mmCIF file of C-alpha atoms in Angstrom:
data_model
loop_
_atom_site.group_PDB
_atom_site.id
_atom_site.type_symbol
_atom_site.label_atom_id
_atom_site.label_comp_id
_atom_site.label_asym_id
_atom_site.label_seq_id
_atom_site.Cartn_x
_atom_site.Cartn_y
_atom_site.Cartn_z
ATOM 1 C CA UNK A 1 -58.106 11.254 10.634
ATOM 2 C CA UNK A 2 -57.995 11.476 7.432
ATOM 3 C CA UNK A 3 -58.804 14.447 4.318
ATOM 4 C CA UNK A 4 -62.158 15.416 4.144
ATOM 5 C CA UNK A 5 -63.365 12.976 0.780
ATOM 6 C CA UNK A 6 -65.949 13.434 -1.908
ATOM 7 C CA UNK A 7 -69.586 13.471 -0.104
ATOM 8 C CA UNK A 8 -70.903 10.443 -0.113
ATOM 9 C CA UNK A 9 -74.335 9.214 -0.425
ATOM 10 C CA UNK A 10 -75.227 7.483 2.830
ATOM 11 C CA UNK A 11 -79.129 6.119 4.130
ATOM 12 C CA UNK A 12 -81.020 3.922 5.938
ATOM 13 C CA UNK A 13 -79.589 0.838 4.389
ATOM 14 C CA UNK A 14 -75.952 1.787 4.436
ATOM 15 C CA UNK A 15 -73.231 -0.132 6.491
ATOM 16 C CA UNK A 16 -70.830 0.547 9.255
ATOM 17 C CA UNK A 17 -68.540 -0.857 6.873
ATOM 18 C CA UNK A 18 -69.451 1.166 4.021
ATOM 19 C CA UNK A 19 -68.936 4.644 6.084
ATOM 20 C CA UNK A 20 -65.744 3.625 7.585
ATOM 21 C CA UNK A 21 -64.354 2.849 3.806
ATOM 22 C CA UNK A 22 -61.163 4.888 3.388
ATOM 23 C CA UNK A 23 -61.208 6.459 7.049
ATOM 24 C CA UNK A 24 -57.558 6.018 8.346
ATOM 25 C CA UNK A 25 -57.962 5.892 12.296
ATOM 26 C CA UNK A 26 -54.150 4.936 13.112
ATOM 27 C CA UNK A 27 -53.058 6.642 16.279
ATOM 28 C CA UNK A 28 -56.653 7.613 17.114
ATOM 29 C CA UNK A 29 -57.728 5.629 20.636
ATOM 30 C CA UNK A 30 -61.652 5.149 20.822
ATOM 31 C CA UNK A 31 -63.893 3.709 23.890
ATOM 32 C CA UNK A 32 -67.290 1.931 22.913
ATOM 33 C CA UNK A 33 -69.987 1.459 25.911
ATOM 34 C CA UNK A 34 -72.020 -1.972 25.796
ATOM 35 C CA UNK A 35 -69.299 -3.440 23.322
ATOM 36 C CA UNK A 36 -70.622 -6.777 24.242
ATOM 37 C CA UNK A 37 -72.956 -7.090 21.946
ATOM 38 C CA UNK A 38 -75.304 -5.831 19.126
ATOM 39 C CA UNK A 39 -74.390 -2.519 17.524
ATOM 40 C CA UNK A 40 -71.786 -2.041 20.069
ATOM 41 C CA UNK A 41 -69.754 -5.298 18.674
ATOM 42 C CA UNK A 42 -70.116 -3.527 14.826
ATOM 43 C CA UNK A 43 -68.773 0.066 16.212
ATOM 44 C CA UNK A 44 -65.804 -1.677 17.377
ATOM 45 C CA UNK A 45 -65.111 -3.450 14.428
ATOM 46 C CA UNK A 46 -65.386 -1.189 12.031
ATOM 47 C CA UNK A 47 -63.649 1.763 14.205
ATOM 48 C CA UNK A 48 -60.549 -1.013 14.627
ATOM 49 C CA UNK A 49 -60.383 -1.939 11.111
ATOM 50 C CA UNK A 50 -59.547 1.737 10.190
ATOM 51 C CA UNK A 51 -57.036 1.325 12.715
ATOM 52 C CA UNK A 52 -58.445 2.781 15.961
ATOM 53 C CA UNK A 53 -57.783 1.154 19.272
ATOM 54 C CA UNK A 54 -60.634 0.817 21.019
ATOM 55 C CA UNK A 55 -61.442 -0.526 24.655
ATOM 56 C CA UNK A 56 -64.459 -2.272 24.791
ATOM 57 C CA UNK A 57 -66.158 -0.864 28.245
ATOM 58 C CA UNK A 58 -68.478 -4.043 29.554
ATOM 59 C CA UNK A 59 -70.183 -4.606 32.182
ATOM 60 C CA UNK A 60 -69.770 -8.324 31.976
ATOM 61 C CA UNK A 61 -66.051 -8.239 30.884
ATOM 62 C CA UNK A 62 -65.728 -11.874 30.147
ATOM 63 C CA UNK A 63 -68.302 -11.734 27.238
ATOM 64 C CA UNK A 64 -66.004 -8.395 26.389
ATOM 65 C CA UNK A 65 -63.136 -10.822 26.358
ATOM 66 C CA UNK A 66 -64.608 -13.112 23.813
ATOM 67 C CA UNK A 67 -65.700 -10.553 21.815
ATOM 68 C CA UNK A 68 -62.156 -9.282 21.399
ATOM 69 C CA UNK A 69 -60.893 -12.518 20.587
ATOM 70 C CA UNK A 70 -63.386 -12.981 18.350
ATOM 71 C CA UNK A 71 -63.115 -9.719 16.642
ATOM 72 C CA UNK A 72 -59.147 -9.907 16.591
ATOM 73 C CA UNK A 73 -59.311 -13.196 14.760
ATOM 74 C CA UNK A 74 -61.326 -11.248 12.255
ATOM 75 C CA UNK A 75 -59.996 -7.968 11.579
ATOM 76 C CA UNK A 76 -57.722 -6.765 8.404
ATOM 77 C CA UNK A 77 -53.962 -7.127 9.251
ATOM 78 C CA UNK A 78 -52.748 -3.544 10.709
ATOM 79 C CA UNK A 79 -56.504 -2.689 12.527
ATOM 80 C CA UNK A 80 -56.098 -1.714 15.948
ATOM 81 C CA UNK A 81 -55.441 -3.094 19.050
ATOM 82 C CA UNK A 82 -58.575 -4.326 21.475
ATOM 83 C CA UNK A 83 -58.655 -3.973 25.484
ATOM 84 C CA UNK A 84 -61.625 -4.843 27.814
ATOM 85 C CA UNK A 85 -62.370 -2.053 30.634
ATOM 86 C CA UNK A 86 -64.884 -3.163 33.012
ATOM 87 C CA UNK A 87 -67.656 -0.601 33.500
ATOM 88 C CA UNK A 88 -71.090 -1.044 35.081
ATOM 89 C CA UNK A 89 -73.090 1.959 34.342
ATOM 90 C CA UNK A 90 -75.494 1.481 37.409
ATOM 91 C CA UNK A 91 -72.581 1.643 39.899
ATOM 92 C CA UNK A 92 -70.581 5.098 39.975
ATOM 93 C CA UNK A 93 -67.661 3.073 41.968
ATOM 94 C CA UNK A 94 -67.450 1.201 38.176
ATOM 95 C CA UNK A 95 -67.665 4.205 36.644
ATOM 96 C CA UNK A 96 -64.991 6.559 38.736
ATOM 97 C CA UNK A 97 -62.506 3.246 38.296
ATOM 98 C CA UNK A 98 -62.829 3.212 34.930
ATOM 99 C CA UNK A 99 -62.099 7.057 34.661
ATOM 100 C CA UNK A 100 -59.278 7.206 36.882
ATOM 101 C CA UNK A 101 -57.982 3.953 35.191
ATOM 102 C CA UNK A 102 -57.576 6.414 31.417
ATOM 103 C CA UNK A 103 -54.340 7.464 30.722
ATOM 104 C CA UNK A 104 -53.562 10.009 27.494
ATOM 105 C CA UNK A 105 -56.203 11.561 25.008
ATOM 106 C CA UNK A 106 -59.099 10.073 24.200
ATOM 107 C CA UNK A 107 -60.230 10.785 20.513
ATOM 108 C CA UNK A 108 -63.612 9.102 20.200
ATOM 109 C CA UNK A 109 -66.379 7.984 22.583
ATOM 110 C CA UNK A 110 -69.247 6.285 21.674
ATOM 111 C CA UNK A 111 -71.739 5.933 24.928
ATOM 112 C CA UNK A 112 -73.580 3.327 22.985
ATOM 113 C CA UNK A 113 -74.991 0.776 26.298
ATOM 114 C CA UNK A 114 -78.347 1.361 27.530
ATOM 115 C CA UNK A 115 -81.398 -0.731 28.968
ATOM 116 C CA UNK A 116 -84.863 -0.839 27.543
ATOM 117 C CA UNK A 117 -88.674 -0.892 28.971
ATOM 118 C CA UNK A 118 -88.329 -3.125 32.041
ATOM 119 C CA UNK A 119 -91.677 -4.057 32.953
ATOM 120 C CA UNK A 120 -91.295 -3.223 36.907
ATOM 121 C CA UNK A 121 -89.741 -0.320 38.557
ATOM 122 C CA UNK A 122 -85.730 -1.106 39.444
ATOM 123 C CA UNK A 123 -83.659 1.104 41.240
ATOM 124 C CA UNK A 124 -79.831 1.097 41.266
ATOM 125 C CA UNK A 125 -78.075 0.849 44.523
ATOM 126 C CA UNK A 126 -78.309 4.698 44.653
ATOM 127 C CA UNK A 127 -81.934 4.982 44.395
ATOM 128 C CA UNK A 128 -82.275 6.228 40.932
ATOM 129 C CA UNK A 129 -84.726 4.784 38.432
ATOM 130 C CA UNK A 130 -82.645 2.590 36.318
ATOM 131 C CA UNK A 131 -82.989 3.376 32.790
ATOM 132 C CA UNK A 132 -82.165 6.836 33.720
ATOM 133 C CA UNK A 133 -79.314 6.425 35.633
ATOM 134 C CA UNK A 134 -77.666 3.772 33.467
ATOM 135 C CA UNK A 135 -78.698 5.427 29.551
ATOM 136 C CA UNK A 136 -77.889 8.570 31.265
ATOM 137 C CA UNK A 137 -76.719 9.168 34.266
ATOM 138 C CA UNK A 138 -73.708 6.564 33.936
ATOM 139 C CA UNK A 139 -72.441 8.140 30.624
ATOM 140 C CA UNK A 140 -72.704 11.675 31.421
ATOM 141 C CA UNK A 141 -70.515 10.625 34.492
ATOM 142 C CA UNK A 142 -68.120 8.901 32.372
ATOM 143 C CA UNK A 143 -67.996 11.190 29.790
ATOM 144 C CA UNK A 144 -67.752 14.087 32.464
ATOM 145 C CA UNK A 145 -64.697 11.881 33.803
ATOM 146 C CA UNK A 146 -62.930 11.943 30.406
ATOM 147 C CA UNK A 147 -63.343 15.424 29.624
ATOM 148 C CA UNK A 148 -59.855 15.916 29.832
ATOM 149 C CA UNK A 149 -58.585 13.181 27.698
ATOM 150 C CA UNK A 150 -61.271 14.205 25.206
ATOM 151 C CA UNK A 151 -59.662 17.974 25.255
ATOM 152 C CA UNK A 152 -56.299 16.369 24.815
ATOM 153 C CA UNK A 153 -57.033 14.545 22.007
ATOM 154 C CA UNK A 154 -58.063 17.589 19.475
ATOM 155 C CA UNK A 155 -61.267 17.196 17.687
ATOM 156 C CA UNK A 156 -62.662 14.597 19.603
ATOM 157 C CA UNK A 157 -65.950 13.160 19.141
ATOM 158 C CA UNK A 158 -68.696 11.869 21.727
ATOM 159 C CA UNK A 159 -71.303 10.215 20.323
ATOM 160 C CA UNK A 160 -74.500 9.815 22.283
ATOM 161 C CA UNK A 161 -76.732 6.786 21.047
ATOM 162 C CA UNK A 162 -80.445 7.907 21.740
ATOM 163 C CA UNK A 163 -83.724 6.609 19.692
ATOM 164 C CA UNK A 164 -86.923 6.996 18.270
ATOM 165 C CA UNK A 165 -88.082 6.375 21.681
ATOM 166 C CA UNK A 166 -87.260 9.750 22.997
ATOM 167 C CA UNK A 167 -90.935 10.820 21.645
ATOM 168 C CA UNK A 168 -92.589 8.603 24.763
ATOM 169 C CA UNK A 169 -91.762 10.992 26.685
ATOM 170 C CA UNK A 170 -89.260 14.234 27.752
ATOM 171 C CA UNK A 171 -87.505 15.168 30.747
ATOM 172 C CA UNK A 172 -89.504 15.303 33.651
ATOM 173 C CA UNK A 173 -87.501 16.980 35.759
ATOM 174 C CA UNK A 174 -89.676 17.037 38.760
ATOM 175 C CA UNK A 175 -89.966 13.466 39.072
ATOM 176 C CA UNK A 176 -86.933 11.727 36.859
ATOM 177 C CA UNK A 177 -86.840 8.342 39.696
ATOM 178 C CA UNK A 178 -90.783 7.819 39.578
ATOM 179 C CA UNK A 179 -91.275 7.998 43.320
ATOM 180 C CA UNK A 180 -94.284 10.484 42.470
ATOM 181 C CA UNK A 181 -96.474 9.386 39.545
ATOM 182 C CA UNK A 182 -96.385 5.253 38.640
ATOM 183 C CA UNK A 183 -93.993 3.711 36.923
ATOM 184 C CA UNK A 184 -94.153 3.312 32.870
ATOM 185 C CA UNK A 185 -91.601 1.611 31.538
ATOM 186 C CA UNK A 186 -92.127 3.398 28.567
ATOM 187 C CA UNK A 187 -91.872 6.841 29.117
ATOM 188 C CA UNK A 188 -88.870 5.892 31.656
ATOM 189 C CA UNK A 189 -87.221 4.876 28.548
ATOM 190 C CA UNK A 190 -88.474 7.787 26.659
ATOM 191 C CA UNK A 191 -86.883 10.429 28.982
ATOM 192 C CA UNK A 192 -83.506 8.336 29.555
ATOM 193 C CA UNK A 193 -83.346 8.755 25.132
ATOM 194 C CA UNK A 194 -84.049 12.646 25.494
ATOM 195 C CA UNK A 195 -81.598 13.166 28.118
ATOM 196 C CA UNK A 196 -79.288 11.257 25.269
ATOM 197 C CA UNK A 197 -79.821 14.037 23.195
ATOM 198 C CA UNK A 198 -79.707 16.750 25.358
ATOM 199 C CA UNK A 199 -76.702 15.816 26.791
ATOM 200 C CA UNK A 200 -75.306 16.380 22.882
ATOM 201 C CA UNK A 201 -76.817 19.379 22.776
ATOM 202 C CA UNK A 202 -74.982 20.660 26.620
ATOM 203 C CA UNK A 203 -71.763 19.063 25.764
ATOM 204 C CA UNK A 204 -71.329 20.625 22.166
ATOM 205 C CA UNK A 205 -72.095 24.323 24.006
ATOM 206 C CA UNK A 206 -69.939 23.478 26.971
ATOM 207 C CA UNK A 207 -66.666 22.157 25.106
ATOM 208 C CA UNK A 208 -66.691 23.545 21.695
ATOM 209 C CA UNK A 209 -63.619 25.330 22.968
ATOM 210 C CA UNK A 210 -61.844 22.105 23.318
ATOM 211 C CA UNK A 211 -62.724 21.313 20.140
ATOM 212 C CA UNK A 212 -64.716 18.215 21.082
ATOM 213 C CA UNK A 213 -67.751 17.579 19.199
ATOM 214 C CA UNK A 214 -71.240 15.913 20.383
ATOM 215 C CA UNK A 215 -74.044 14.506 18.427
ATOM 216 C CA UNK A 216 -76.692 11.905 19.305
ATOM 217 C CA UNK A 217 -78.487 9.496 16.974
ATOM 218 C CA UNK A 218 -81.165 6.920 16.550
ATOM 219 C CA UNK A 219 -79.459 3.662 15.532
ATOM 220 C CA UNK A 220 -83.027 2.573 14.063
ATOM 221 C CA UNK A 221 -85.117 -0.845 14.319
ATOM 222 C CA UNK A 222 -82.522 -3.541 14.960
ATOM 223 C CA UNK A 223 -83.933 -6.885 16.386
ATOM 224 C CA UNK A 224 -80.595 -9.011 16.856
ATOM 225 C CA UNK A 225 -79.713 -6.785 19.942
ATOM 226 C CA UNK A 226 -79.770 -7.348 23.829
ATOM 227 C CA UNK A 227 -80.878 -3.855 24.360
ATOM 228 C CA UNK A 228 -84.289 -5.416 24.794
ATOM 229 C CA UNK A 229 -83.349 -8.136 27.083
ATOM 230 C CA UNK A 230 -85.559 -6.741 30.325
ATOM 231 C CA UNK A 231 -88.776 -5.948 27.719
ATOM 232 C CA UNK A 232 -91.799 -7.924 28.322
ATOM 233 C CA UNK A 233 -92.076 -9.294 24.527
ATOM 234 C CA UNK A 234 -96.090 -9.666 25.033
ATOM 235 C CA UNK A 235 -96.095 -6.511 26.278
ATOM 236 C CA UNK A 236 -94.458 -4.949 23.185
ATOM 237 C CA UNK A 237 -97.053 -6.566 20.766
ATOM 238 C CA UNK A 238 -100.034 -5.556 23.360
ATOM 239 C CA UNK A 239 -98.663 -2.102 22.287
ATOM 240 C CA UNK A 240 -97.867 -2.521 19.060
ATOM 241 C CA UNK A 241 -101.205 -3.924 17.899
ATOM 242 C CA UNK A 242 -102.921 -0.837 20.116
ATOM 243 C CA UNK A 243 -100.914 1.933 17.791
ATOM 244 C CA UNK A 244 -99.348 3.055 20.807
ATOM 245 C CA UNK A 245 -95.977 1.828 19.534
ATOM 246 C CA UNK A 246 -94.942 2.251 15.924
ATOM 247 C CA UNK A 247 -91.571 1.180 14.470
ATOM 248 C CA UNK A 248 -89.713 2.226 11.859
ATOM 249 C CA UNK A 249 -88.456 -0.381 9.131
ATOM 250 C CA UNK A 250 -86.612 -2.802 10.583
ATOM 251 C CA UNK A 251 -81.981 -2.795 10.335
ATOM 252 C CA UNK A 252 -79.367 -5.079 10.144
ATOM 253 C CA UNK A 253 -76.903 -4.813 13.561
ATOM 254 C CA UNK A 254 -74.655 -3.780 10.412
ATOM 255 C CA UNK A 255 -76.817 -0.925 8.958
ATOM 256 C CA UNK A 256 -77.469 -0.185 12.668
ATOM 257 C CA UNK A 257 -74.255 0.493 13.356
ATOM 258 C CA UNK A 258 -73.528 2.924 10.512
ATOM 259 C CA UNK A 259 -74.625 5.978 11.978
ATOM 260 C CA UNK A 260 -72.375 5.802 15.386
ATOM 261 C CA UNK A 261 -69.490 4.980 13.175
ATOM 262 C CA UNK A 262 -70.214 8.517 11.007
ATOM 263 C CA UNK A 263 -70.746 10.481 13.921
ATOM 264 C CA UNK A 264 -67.451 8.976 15.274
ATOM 265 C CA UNK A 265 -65.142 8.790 12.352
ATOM 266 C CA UNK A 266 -66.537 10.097 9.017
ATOM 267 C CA UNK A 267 -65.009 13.402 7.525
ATOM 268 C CA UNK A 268 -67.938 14.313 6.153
ATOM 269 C CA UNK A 269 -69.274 15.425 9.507
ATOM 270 C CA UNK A 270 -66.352 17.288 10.767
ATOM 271 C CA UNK A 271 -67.170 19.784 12.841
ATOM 272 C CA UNK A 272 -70.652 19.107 13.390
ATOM 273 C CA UNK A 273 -72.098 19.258 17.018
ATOM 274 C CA UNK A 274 -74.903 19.533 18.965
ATOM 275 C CA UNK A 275 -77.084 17.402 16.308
ATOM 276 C CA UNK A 276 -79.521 14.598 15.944
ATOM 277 C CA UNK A 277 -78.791 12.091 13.381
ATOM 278 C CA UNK A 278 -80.731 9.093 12.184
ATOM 279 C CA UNK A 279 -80.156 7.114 8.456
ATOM 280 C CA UNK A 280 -77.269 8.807 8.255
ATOM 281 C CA UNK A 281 -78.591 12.210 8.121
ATOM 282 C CA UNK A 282 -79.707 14.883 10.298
ATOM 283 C CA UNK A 283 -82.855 14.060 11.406
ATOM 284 C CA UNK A 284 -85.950 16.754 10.844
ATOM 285 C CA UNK A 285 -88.129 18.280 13.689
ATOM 286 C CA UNK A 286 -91.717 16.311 14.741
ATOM 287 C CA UNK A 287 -94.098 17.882 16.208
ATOM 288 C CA UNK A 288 -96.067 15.240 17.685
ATOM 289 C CA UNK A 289 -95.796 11.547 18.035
ATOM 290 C CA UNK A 290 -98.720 9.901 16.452
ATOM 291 C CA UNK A 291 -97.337 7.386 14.555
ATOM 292 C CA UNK A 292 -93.835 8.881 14.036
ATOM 293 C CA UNK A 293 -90.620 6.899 12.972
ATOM 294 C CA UNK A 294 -88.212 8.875 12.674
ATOM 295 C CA UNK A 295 -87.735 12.711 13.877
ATOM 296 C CA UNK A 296 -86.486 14.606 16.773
ATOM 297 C CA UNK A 297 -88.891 16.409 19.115
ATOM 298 C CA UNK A 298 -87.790 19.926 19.937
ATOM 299 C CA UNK A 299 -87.393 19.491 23.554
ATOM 300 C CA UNK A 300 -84.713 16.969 22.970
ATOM 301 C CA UNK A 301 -82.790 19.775 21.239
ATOM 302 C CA UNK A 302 -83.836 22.653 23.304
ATOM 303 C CA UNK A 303 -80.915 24.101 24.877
ATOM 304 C CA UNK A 304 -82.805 25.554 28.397
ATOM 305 C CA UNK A 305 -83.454 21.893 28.767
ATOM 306 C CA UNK A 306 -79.973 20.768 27.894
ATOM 307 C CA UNK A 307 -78.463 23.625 30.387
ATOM 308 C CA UNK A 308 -81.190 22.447 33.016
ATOM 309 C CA UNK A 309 -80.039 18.494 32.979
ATOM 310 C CA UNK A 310 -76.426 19.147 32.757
ATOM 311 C CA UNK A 311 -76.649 21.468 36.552
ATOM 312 C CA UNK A 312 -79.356 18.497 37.624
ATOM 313 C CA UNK A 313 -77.166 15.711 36.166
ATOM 314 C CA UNK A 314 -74.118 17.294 37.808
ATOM 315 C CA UNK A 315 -75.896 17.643 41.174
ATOM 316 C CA UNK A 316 -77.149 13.677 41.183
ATOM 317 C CA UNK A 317 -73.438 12.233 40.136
ATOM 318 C CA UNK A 318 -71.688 14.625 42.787
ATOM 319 C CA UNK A 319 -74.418 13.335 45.887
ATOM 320 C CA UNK A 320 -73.910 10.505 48.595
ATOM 321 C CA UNK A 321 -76.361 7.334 48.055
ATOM 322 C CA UNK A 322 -79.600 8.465 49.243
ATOM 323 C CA UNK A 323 -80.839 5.498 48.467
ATOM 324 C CA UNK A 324 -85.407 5.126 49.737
ATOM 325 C CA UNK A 325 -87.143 1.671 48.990
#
């Protein structure tokens, strides 16, 4: 990576390209989650145009296929090379594949896939609730997995993409599948986004000693994604119009982008862990949600809670199917 550079000013409206500007990546090797499409397709590019080689992890690696081909036929000459891994986050066989598949360090992952607000209750073929177990539960496996190509890269960075959305709701820990209190799509999204954070927060005390770095982030208000794909869209403006929901100003999948690439690449957060970013920036405690846009609640930086899901989330990836309609 390259010399730490003049600070530069970066915000809300700022680009994945514009971060990445003068980042040399050559010889790093980076993995992006949900590369398919939205955000995830931007991270790529701009983390292979400073020269990274990055492995798009898809669940659906056809549409990972064409998005390398597409992305190839538009990258700077000497960006780096593009491979398709497939990787379903609801199915651990996926997941332990994909690990043992890994050879050499890994210097940067960005767990950037997720699922958002479907309007009935779906469990995987484990039993958990899904938006846990795939935001989650699926990345802290994989990145688990990789732990020791992360430590053998030197300085590597995990990125954790969370949101705005963490404020529904935190961890409940006594009921994280909703087989006691009825489902809400809402706050089953809202407590899949904390665990996002906190697992930043457990990873950046756990492996500081391998120097690996961990920091979440909300991407912000991007409509051209298919994170929302499962939402019922009447639903969302039923909430919207109720002040239940507020959003923050909408993003480009370009500005969207720009705060995974930071946390991934930039030199002007070296060294930084543990950390909730959003804009750009470190993002300032709320207290409440109300109407609240941006901010992190304290619970999804609270590091009893991080310590707590880490020994729960280790429990849940280690256990048989115990799978109950």
């Amino acid at each position: 990576m390259s010399a730490p550079q003049t600070p530069r000013t970066f915000g809300a409206s700022t680009t994945a390209a514009e971060v990445i500007d003068g980042v040399d990546l050559h010889g790093r090797r980076a993995v992006v989650t949900g590369a398919s499409s939205g955000i995830g397709v931007e991270t790529v590019r701009a983390l292979a145009a400073a020269g990274a080689d990055v492995t798009l992890a898809v669940r659906d690696t056809d549409a990972g296929a064409k998005v390398a081909v597409r992305l190839g036929s538009e990258l700077p000459y000497r960006a780096g090379k593009l491979t398709v891994g497939r990787l379903d986050l609801a199915d651990r066989s996926t997941v332990a594949e994909f690990v043992a598949a890994w050879q050499g360090p890994l210097h940067i992952l960005v767990n950037n896939a997720g699922v958002m607000a479907p309007p009935q209750l779906v469990r995987t073929p484990d039993g958990r609730e899904l938006q846990f177990a795939v935001n989650h539960l699926g990345h802290f496996a994989l990145t688990t997995g990789l732990h020791p190509a992360l430590a053998a890269a030197g300085g590597a960075r995990v990125v954790s993409v969370s949101s705005i959305g963490h404020l529904f709701s935190p961890v409940v820990f006594d009921d994280l599948d909703y087989r006691y209190r009825p489902y809400d799509p809402w706050t089953s999204y809202g407590q899949s986004k904390t665990a996002n954070a906190l697992f930043a927060v457990g990873a950046a005390e756990r492996w500081a000693d391998d120097g690996i770095t961990a920091n979440a982030l909300m991407p912000g208000n991007i409509a051209d994604t298919a994170l929302a794909r499962h939402m019922d869209m009447q639903q969302v403006a039923d909430f919207i119009a109720s002040g239940e929901l507020a959003l923050p100003p909408g993003k480009t999948v370009e500005q969207g982008a720009a705060t995974s690439v930071l946390l991934a690449a930039s030199p002007t957060v070296q060294g930084v862990t543990g950390r909730y970013f959003e804009d750009c920036s470190q993002s300032d405690q709320v207290t409440e949600r109300a109407t609240a846009v941006t901010g992190v609640a304290p619970y999804a930086l609270n590091r009893e809670n991080a310590a707590r899901l880490w020994a729960v989330s280790e429990d849940l990836v280690r256990q048989p199917s115990t799978f109950r309609a």
